[in-house]
Coordinates of C-alpha atoms in Angstrom, one line a residue:
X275 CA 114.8 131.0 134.0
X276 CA 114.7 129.0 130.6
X277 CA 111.4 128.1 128.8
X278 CA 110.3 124.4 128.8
X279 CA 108.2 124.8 126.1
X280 CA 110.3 123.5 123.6
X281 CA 110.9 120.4 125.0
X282 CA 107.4 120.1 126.0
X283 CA 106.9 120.6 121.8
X284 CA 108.6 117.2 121.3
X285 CA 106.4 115.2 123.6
X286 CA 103.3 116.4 121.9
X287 CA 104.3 115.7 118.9
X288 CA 105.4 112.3 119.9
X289 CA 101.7 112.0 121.3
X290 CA 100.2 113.0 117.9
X291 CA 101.9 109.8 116.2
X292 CA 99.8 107.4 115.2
X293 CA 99.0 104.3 117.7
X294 CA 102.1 101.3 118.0
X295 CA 98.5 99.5 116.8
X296 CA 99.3 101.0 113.1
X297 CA 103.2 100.4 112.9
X298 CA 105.3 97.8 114.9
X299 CA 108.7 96.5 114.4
X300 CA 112.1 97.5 113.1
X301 CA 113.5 99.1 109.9
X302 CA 113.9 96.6 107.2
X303 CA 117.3 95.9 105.8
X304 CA 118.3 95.0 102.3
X305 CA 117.7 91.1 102.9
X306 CA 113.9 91.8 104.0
X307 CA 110.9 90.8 102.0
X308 CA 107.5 92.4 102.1
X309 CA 104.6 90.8 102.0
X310 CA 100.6 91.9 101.6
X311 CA 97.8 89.6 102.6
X312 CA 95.2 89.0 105.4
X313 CA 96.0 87.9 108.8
X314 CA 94.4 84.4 108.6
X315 CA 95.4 83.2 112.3
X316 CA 97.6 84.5 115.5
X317 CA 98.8 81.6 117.6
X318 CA 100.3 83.7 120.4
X319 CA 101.3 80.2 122.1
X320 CA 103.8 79.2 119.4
X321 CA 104.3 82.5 118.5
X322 CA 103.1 82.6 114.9
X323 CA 100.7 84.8 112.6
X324 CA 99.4 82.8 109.4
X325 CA 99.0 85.3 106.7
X326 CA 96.6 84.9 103.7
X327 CA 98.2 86.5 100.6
X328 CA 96.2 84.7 98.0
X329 CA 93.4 82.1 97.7
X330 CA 96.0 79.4 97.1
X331 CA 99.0 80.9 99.4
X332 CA 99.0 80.9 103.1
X333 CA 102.0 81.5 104.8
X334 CA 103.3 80.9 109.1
X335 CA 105.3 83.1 110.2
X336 CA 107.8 83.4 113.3
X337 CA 106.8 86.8 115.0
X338 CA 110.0 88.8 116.5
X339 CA 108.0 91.5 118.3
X340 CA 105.1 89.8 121.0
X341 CA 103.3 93.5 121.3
X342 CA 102.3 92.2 117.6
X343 CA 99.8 89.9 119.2
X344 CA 97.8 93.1 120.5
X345 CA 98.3 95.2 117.2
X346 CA 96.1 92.3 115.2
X347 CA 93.4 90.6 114.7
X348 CA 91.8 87.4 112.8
X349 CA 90.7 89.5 108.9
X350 CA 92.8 92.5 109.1
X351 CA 94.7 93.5 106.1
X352 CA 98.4 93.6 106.4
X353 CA 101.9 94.5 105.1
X354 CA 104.5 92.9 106.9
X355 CA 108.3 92.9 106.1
X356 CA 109.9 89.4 107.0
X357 CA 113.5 88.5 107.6
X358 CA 115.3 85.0 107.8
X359 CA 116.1 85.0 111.3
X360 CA 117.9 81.5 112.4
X361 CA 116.4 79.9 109.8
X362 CA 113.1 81.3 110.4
X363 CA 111.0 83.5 108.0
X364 CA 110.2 86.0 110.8
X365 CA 108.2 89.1 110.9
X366 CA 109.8 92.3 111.9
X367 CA 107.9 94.6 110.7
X368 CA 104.0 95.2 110.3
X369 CA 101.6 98.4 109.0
X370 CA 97.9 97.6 109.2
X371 CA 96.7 98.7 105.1

């Protein structure tokens, strides 16, 4: 009878990945824009995140993914890749820095 192991192998290592919490969204394509700041607000209702990138500059954003709503919080720092989505600047993408 054939070994499971090695497709047992797979699973752990899928379990050794770091936590959704760290990475969420899609792969960016070539019309994407990344941007670094501080997550300044999350207004789950309208389904927004306000992200602080400078003193001056604050920026809404449309978010594509909801399970971002339970990856951040109000101060943490951010990278998030942003798309035009029907004429939205949407984020599809986000890595906690």
């Amino acid at each position: 009878m054939p070994s499971l192991a090695a497709a047992d192998d797979s699973t752990e290592a899928e379990r050794a990945r770091p936590a959704a919490s760290q990475t969420v969204g899609i792969a960016p394509s070539s019309r994407a824009e990344v941007v670094r700041g501080v997550v300044a607000s999350v207004d789950e209702r309208n389904d927004t995140i306000k992200i602080q990138q400078s003193s001056a500059m604050a920026e809404e954003l449309k978010v594509q993914d909801g399970l971002l709503f339970s990856a951040v919080r109000y101060g943490d720092k951010v990278e998030v890749t942003i798309q035009n989505i029907n004429g939205a600047k949407t984020i599809v993408g986000l890595m906690k820095r």
